[in-house]
XYZ file of C-alpha atoms in Angstrom:
172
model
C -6.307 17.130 -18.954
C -9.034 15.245 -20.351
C -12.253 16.999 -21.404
C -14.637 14.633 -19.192
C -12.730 15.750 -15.531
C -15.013 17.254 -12.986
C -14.723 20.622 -11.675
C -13.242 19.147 -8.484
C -10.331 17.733 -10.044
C -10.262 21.266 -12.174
C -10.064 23.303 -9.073
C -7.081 21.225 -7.610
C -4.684 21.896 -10.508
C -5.635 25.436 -10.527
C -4.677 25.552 -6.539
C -1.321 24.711 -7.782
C 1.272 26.998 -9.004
C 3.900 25.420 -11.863
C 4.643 26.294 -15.379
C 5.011 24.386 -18.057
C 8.647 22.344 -17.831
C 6.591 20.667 -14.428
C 3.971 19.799 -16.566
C 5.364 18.071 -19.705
C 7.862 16.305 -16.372
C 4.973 15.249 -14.890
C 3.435 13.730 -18.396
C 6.561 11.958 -20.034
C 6.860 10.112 -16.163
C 5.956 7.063 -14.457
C 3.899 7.529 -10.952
C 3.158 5.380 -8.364
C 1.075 6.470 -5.376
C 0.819 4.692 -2.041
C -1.278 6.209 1.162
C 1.275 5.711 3.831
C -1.128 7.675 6.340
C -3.909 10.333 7.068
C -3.296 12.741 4.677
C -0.313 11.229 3.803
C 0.308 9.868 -0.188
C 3.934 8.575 -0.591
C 4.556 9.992 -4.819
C 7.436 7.518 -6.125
C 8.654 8.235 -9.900
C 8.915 4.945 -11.434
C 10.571 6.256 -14.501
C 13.991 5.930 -12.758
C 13.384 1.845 -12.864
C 15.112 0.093 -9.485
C 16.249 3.159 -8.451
C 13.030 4.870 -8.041
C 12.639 4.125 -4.048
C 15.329 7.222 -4.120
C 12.948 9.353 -5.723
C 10.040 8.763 -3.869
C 8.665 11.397 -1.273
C 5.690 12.111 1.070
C 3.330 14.573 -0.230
C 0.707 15.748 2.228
C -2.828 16.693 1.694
C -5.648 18.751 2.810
C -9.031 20.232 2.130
C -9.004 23.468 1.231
C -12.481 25.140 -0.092
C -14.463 21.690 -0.396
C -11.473 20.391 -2.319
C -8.420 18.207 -1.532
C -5.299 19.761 -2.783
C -1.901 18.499 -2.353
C -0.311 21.178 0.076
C 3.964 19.839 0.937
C 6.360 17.682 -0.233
C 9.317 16.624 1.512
C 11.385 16.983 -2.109
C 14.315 19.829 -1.816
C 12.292 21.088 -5.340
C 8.763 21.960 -2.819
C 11.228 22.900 -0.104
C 13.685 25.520 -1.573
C 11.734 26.900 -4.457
C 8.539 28.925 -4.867
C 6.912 26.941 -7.616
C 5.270 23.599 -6.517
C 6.897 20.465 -7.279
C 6.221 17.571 -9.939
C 5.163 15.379 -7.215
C 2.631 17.479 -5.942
C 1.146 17.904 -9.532
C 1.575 14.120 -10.202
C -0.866 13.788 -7.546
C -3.032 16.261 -8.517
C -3.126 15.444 -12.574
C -1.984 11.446 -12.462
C -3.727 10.531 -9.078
C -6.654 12.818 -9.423
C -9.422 12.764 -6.903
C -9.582 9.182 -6.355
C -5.662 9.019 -4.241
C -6.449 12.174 -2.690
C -10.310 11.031 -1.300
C -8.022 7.818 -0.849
C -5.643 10.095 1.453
C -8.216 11.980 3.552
C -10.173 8.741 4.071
C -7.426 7.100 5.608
C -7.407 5.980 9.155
C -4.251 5.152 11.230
C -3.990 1.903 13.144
C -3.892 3.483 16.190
C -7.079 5.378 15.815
C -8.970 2.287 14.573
C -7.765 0.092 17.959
C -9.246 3.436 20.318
C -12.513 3.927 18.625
C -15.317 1.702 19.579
C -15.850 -0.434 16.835
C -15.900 -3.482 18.578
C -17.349 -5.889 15.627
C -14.679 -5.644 13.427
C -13.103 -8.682 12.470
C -9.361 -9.455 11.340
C -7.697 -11.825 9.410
C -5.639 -12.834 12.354
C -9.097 -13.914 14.078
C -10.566 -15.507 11.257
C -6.845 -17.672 10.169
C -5.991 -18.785 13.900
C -4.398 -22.115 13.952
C -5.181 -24.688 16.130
C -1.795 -24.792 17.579
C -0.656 -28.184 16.024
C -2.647 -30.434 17.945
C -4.116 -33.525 16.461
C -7.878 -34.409 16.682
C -9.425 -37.848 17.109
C -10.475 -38.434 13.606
C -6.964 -36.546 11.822
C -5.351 -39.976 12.309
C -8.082 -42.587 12.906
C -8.938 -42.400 16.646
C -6.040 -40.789 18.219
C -3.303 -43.785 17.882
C -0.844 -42.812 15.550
C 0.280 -45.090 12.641
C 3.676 -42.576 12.366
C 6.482 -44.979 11.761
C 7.807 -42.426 14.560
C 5.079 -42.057 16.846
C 4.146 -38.498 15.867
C 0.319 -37.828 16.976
C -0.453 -35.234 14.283
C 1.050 -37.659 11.439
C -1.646 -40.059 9.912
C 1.091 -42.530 8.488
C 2.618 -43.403 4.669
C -0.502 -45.503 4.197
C -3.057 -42.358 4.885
C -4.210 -40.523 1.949
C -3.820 -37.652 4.165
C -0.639 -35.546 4.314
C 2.252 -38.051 6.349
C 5.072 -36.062 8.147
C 8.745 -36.337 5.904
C 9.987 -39.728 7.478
C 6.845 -41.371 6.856
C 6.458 -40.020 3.252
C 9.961 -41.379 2.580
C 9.436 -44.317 4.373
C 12.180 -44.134 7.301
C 11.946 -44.680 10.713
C 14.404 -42.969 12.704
């Protein structure tokens, strides 16, 4: 631990019960955290290169005393021993406050569609396509100089983009 960590972060690793083999595990290894839901942080070791996405489990989370303290891991280490598991303290020591604030904060998909926030904006509103039509002025007043008579295509002499054939310069 570094000797700048709040006493937040200090109270979460003393919540935790593992002895020192975890701990020198959990420093010589790669982590990578992902929030895969409320309370929810997906711990993958990334020391084990391309085939870490075997060793990568769901660790959840929850406040306990003001704090939020990784509680179970899906691992068989968390599951059939007594001592918690490296994942858990990854989280705890690598991830620190920031994934697990990151974890509690999270809201589900479903429980942003129900709640009433009507104003909020997504990219699939703000990208919409205008469903390939043409306007007037894409191709010079709505007559199309397409060697094939495409209406979206502004022709090979256009410094627009020209449809394939027209690029090429074939008329089929």
């Amino acid at each position: 631990m570094t000797a700048n960590e709040s006493a937040a972060e200090k109270r979460v690793v003393t919540q935790l019960n593992f002895g020192p083999k975890t701990a020198k595990r959990v420093t010589w290894e790669a982590w990578e955290f992902t929030v895969v839901g409320p309370h929810q942080v997906e711990v993958t070791n990334a020391a084990y290169g391309t085939e870490k996405s075997a060793h990568s489990y769901v660790v959840g989370v929850e406040r306990r005393d003001g704090v939020v303290v990784p509680m179970e891991c899906e691992c068989p280490a968390d599951v059939h021993r007594e001592e918690d598991c490296k994942h858990k303290v990854a989280l705890a020591t690598v991830g620190e406050q920031t994934v697990l604030r990151a974890a509690t904060a999270h809201e589900s998909p479903a429980a942003a569609s129900s709640s009433n926030d009507t104003a909020r904006t997504t990219a699939a509103d703000v990208l919409r396509t205008d469903g390939g039509s043409a306007t007037a002025d894409s191709n010079g007043g709505g007559t199309s100089p397409c060697l094939n008579g495409r209406e979206w295509c502004p022709g090979p002499a256009s410094d627009s983009l020209p449809c394939f054939s027209c690029y090429r310069g074939e008329n089929r």
